[in-house]
Structures are given as structure tokens and as C-alpha cells.
PDB file of C-alpha atoms in Angstrom:
ATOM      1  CA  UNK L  17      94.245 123.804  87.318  1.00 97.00           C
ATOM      2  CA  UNK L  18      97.183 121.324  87.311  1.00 98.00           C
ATOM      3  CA  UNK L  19      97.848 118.692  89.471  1.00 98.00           C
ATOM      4  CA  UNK L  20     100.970 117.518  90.489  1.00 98.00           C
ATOM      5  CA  UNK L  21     101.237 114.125  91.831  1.00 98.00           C
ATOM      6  CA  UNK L  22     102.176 110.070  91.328  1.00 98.00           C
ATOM      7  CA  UNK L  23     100.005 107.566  89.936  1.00 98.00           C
ATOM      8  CA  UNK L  24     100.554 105.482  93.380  1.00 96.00           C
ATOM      9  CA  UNK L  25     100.612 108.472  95.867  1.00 97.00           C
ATOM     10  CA  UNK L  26      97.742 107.741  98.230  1.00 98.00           C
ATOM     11  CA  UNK L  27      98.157 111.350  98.739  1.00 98.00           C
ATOM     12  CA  UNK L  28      97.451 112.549  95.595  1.00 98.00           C
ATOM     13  CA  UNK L  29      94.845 109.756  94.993  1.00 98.00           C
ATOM     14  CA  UNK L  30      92.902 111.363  97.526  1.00 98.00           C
ATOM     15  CA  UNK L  31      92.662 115.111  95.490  1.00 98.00           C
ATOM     16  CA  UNK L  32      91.711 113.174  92.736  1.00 98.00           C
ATOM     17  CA  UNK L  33      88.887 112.039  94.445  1.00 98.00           C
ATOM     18  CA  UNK L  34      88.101 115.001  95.446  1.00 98.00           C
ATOM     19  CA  UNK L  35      88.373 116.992  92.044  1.00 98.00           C
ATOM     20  CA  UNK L  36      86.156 113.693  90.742  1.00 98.00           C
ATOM     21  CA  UNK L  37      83.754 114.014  92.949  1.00 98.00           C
ATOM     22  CA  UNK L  38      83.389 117.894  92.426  1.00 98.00           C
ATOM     23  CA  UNK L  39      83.202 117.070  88.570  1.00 98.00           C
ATOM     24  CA  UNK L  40      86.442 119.707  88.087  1.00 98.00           C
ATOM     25  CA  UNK L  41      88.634 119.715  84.893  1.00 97.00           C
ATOM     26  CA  UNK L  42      92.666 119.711  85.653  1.00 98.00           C
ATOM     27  CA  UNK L  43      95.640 118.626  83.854  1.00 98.00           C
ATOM     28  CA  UNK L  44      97.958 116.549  85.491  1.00 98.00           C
ATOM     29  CA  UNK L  45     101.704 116.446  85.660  1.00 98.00           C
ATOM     30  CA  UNK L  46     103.422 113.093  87.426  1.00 97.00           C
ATOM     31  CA  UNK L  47     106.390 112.868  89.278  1.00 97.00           C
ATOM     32  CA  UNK L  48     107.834 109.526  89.695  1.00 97.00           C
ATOM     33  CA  UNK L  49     108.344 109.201  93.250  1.00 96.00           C
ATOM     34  CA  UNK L  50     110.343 105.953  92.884  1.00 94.00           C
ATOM     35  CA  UNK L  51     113.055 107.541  90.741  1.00 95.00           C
ATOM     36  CA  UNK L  52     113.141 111.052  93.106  1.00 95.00           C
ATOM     37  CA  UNK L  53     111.487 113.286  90.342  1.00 97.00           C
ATOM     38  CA  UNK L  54     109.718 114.898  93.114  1.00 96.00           C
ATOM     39  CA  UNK L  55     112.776 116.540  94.296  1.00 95.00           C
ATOM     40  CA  UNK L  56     113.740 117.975  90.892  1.00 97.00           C
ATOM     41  CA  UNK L  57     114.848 121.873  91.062  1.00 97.00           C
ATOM     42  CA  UNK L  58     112.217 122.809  88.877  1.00 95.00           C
ATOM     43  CA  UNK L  59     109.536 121.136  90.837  1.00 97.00           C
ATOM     44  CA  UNK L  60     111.356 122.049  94.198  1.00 97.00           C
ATOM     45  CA  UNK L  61     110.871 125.924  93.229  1.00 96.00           C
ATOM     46  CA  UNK L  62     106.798 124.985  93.351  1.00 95.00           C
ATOM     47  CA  UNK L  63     106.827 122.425  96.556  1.00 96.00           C
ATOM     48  CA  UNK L  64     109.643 123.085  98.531  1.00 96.00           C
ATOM     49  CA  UNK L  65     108.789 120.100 100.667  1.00 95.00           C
ATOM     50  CA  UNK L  66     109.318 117.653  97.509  1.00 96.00           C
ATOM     51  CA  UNK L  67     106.226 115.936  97.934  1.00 96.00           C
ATOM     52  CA  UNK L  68     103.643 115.104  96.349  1.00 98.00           C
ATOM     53  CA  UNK L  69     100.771 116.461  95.107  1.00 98.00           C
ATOM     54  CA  UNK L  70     100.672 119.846  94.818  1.00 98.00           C
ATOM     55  CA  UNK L  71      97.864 121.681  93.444  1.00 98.00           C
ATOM     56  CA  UNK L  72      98.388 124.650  90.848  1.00 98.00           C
ATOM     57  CA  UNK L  73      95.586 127.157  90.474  1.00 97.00           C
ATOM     58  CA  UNK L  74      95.466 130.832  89.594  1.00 94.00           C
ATOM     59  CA  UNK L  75      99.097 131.179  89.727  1.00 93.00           C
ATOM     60  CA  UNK L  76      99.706 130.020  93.301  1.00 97.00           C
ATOM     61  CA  UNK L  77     100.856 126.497  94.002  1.00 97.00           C
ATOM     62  CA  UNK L  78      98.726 124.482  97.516  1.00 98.00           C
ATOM     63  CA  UNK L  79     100.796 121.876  99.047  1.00 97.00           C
ATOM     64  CA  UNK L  80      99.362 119.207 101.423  1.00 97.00           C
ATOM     65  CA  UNK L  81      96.199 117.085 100.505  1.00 98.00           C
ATOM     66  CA  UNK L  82      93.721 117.915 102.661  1.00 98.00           C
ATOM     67  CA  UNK L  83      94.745 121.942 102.519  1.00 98.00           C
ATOM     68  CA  UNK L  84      93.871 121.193  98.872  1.00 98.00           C
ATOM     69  CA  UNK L  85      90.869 119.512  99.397  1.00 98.00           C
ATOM     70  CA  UNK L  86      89.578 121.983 101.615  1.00 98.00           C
ATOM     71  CA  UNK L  87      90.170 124.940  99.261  1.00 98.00           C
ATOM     72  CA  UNK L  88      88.716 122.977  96.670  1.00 98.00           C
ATOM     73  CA  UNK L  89      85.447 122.328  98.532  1.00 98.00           C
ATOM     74  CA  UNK L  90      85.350 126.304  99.568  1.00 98.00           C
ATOM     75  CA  UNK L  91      85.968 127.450  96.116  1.00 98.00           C
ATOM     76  CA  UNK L  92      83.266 125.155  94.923  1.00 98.00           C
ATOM     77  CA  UNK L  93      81.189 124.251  97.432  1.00 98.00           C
ATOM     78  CA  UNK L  94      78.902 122.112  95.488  1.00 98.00           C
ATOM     79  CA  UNK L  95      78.744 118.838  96.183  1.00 98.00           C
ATOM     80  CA  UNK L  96      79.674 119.504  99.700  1.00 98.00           C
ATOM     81  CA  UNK L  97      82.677 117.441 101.206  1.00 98.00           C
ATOM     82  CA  UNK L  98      82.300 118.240 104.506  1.00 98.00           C
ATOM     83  CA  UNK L  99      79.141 118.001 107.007  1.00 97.00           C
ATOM     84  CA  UNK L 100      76.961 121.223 107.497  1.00 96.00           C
ATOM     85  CA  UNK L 101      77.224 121.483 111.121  1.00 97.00           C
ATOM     86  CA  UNK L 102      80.414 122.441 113.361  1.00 98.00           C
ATOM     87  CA  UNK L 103      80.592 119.201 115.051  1.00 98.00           C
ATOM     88  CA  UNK L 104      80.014 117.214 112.431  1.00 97.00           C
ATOM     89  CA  UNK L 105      82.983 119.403 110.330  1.00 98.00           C
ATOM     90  CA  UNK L 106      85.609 118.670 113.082  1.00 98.00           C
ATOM     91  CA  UNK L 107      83.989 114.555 112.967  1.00 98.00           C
ATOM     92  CA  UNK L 108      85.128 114.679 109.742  1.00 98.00           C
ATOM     93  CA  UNK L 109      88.268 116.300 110.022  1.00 98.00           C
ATOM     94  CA  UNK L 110      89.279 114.497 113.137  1.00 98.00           C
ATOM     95  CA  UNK L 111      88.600 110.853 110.837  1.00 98.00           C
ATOM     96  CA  UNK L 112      90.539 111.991 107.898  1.00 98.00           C
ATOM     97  CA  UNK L 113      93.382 112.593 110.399  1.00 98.00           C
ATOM     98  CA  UNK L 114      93.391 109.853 111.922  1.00 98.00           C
ATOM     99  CA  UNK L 115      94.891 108.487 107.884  1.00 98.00           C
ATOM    100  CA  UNK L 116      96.487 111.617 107.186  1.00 98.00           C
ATOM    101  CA  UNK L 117      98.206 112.310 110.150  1.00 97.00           C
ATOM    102  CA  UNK L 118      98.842 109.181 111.954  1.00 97.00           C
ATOM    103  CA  UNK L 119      98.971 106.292 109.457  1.00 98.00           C
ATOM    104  CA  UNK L 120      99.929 107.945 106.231  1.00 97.00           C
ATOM    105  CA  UNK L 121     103.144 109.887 107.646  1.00 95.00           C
ATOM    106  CA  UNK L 122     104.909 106.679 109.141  1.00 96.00           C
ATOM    107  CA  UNK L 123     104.070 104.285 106.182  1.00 96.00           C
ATOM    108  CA  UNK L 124     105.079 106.322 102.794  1.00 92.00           C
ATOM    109  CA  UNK L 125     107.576 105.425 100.332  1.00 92.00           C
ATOM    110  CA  UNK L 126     110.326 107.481 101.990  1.00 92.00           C
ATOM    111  CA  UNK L 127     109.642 105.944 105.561  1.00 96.00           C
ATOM    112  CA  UNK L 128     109.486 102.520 103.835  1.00 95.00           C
ATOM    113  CA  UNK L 129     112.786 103.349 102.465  1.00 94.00           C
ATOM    114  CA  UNK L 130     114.524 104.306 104.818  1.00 97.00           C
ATOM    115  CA  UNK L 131     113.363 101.207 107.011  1.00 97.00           C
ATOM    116  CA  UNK L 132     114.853  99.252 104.585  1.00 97.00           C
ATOM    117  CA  UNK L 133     118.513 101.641 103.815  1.00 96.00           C
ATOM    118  CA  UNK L 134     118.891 102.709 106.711  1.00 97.00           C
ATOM    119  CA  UNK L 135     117.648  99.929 108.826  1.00 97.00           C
ATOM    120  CA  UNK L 136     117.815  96.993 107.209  1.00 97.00           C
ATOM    121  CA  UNK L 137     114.697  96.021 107.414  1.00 97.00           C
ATOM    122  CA  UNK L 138     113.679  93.160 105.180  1.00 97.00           C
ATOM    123  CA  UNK L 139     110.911  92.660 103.389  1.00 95.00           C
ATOM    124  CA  UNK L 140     108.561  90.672 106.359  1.00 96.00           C
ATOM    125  CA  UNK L 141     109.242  93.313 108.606  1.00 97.00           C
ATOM    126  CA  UNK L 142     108.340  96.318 106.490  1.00 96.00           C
ATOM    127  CA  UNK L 143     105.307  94.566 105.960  1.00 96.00           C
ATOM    128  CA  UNK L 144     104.612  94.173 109.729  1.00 97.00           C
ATOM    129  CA  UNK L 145     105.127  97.932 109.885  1.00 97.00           C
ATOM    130  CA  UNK L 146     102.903  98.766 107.833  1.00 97.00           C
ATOM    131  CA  UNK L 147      99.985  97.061 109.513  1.00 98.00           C
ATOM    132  CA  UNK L 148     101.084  97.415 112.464  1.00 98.00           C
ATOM    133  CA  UNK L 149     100.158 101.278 112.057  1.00 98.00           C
ATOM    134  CA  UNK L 150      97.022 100.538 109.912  1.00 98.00           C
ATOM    135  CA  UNK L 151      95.990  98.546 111.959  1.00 98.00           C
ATOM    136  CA  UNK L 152      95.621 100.850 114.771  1.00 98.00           C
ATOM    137  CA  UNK L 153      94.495 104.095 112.945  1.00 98.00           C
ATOM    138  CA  UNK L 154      91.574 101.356 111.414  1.00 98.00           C
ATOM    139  CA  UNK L 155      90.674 100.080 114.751  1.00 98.00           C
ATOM    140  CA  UNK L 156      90.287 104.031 116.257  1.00 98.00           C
ATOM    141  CA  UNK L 157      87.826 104.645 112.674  1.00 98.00           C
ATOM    142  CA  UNK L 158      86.371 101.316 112.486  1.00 98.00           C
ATOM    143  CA  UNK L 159      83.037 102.261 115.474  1.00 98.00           C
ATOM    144  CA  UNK L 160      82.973 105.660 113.698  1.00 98.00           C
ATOM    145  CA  UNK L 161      81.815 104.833 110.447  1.00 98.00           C
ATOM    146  CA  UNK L 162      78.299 105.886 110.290  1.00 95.00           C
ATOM    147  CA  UNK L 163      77.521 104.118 106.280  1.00 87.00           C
ATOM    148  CA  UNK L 164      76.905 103.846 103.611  1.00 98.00           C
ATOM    149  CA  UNK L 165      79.760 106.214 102.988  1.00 98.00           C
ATOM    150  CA  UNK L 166      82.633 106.865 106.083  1.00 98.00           C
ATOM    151  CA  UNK L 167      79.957 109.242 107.257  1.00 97.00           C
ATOM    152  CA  UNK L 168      76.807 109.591 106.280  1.00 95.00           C
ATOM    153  CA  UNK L 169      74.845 109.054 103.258  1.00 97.00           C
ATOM    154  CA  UNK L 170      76.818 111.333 100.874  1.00 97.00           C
ATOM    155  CA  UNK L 171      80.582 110.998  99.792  1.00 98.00           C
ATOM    156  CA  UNK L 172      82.721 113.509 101.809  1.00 98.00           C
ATOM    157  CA  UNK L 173      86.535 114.498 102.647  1.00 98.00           C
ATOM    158  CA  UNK L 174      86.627 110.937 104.948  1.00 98.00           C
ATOM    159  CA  UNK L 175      86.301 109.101 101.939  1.00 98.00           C
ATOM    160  CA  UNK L 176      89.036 110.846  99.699  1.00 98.00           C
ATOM    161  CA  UNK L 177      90.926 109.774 102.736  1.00 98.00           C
ATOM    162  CA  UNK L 178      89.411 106.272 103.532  1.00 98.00           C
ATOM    163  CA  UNK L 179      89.610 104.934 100.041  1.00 98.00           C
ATOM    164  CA  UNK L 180      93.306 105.270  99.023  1.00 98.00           C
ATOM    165  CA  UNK L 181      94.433 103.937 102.545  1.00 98.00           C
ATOM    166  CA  UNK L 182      92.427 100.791 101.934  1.00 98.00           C
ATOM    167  CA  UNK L 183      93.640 100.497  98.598  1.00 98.00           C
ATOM    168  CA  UNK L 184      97.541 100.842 100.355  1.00 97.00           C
ATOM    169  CA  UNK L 185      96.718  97.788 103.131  1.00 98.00           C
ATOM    170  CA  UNK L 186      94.947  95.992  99.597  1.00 97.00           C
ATOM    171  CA  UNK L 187      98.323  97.002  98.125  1.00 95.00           C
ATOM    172  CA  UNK L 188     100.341  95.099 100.979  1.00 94.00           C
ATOM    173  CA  UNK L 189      98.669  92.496 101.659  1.00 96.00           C
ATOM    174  CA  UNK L 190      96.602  93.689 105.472  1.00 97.00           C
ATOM    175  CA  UNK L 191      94.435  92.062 106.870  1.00 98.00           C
ATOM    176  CA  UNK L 192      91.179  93.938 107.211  1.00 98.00           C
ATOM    177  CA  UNK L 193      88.738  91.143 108.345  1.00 98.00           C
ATOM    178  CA  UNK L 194      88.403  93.101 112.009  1.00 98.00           C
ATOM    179  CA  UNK L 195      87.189  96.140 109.991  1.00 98.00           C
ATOM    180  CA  UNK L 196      83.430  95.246 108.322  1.00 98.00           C
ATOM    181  CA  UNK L 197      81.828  98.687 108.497  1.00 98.00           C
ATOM    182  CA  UNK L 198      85.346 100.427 107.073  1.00 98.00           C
ATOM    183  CA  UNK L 199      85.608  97.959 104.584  1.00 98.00           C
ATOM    184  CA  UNK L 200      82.188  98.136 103.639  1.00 98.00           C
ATOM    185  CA  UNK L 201      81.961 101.988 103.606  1.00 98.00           C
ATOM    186  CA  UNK L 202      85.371 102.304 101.182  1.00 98.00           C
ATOM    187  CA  UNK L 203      83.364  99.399  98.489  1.00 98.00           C
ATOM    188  CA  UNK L 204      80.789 101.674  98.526  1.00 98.00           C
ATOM    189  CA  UNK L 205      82.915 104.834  97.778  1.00 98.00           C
ATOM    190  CA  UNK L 206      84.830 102.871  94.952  1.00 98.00           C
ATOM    191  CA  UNK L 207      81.583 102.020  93.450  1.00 98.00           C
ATOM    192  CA  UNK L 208      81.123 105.570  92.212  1.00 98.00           C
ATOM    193  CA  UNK L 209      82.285 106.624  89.193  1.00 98.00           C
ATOM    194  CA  UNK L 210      84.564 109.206  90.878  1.00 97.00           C
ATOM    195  CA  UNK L 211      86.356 107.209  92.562  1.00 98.00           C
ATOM    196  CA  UNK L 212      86.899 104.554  89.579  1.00 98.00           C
ATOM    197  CA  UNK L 213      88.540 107.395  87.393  1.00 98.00           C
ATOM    198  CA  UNK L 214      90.584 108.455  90.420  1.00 98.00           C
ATOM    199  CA  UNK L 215      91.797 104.870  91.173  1.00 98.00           C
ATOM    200  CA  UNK L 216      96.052 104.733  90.100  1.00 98.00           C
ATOM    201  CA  UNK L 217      95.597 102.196  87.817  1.00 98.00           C
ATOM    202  CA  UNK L 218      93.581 104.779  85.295  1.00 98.00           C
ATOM    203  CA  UNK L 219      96.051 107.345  85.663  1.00 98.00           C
ATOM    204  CA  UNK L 220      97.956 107.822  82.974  1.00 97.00           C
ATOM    205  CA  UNK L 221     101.517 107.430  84.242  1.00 97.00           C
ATOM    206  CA  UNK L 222      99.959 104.126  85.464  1.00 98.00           C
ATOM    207  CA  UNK L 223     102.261 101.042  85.091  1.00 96.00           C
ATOM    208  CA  UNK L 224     101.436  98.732  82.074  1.00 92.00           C
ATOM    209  CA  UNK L 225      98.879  96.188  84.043  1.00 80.00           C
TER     210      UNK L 225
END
């Protein structure tokens, strides 16, 4: 199993997690996202979409991070990421989209590039951006965290999810006061052991400190 990703991808953060939590072995191979690696031929001909990560495993190649974590948690459902019942499954999956799907997408490094190229947005203004859309997706989670974890009493895919956005508003500097019970939830998460060898700063393409 080989994972593809960037020490600071909150993206790929969040299949660590996952492959952490689940106590699974995998080699890693990083793509510096800041100098374009990611759109390299010879990565292009596994993940065509030039993102990262990308998860390869019995000679196919999974693109997207919660895809991944979902065929992770099917191939080895034990711990389970996701609730046992139907409702609570879509809960879960509904929460994680909420980062995935609405705050993620219009905050990464190629949106916050081309704010600035393209744009010319300085520096105070991407920063208003990006909590601008934090902000929001936190506000929608922030009455459905349950605790200790984002939902319950067990770690699940809402906290491979939860934890690298909060490190990303740490990361610039948002203001989370309005959030207690998300903010609480994540510190618990990044108490585990888990989560501490999936944080980017013990990756090994890591920046010096």
C-alpha cells in the first residue's frame, strides 16, 4: 500500500488518519505541491486529476480522500469509521462534507493561488477568504458535534475530516472562539496517538521545524 500525498495536504492528512487509526502499514511517496510535482507525467499517468493523495493498493490507484477512506474502512472494517446504523452513516457522511465538499474545495493551495495570480489578491484578503468559508462550514458543524469525538464516543471518518481543517484555520490564523464543542472534539482526536503520527509536521517530507 503506498500513499501518495504532501506533508501539508489536509487532504492527504486526513487518509493518514485514517490508515493510523486502522493500525495499517503503507509507504509513502510525497509530491511537493508547492513546486507542481503533483502534475508530473509520471504521477499524472496514476491521478489524472493531479491531486493529491492518491492511494495505491493491489495494483489499482483510488483518488479522492474520502473514496479512500471508505474503501479502507470496507476492506478492514475493524475499528469501524463510520456509525452502524443508516442514519447515523449518512450523519457522518453529510459532516465530513460539509469540510470536504464545501470548505476544502474553495480554500486549497491552487484556489489560494490563483486568488493571488490571477486576482491580485493580497495577503489580508486571502486570509479573509479563507475564514470567511471556514467560518461558515464550522458554524453549520458546530450544534452537530455530539463529543467527545465529532460524533460519538469513538474516532470515525468526521474526525479524519475535522482534524486537518482545524489544523488549516490553526495554520492561518482563524478565529475559532464561536466553535467550543468543534474545537473541543478535534483536541480530543489529536490526543490519540493516531492522529499525532498523522499530524504534517511528523511526516517525513516535513519542513525542518
Amino acid at each position: 500500500m503506498i500513499l501518495h500525498g504532501y506533508w501539508r495536504s489536509t487532504a492527504a492528512y486526513r487518509v493518514r488518519i485514517a490508515l493510523a487509526l486502522k493500525g495499517l502499514r503503507y509507504e509513502q511517496v510525497n509530491h511537493d505541491l508547492r513546486t507542481g510535482a503533483q502534475r508530473d507525467a509520471a504521477y499524472l499517468t496514476l491521478n489524472p486529476q493531479g491531486l493529491v493523495p492518491a492511494l495505491a493498493l493491489d495494483e489499482q490507484v483510488f483518488m479522492q480522500s474520502g473514496a479512500i477512506i471508505e474503501l479502507l474502512d470496507e476492506l478492514h472494517p475493524v475499528p469501524p469509521l463510520l456509525p452502524a446504523t443508516p442514519a447515523g452513516r449518512a450523519t457522518a457522511r453529510a459532516m465530513a462534507a460539509v469540510i470536504g465538499a464545501d470548505i476544502h474545495p474553495v480554500n486549497n493551495l491552487r484556489i489560494v493561488n490563483a486568488l493571488r495570480e490571477d486576482f491580485g489578491a493580497d495577503e489580508r484578503q486571502v486570509q479573509a477568504w479563507i475564514a470567511r468559508w471556514i467560518g461558515e462550514g464550522f458554524a453549520a458543524l458546530e450544534p452537530q458535534i455530539v463529543g467527545p469525538f465529532a460524533l460519538g464516543d469513538a474516532p470515525g471518518l468526521v474526525d479524519c475530516f475535522l482534524v486537518p481543517q482545524v489544523y488549516h484555520a490553526e495554520r492561518f490564523g482563524v478565529d475559532l472562539s464561536a466553535f467550543p464543542r468543534l474545537v473541543a472534539a478535534a483536541e480530543h482526536a489529536r490526543a490519540l496517538a493516531a492522529c499525532q503520527a498523522a499530524h504534517p509536521a511528523a511526516q517525513p517530507d516535513a519542513d525542518p521545524a
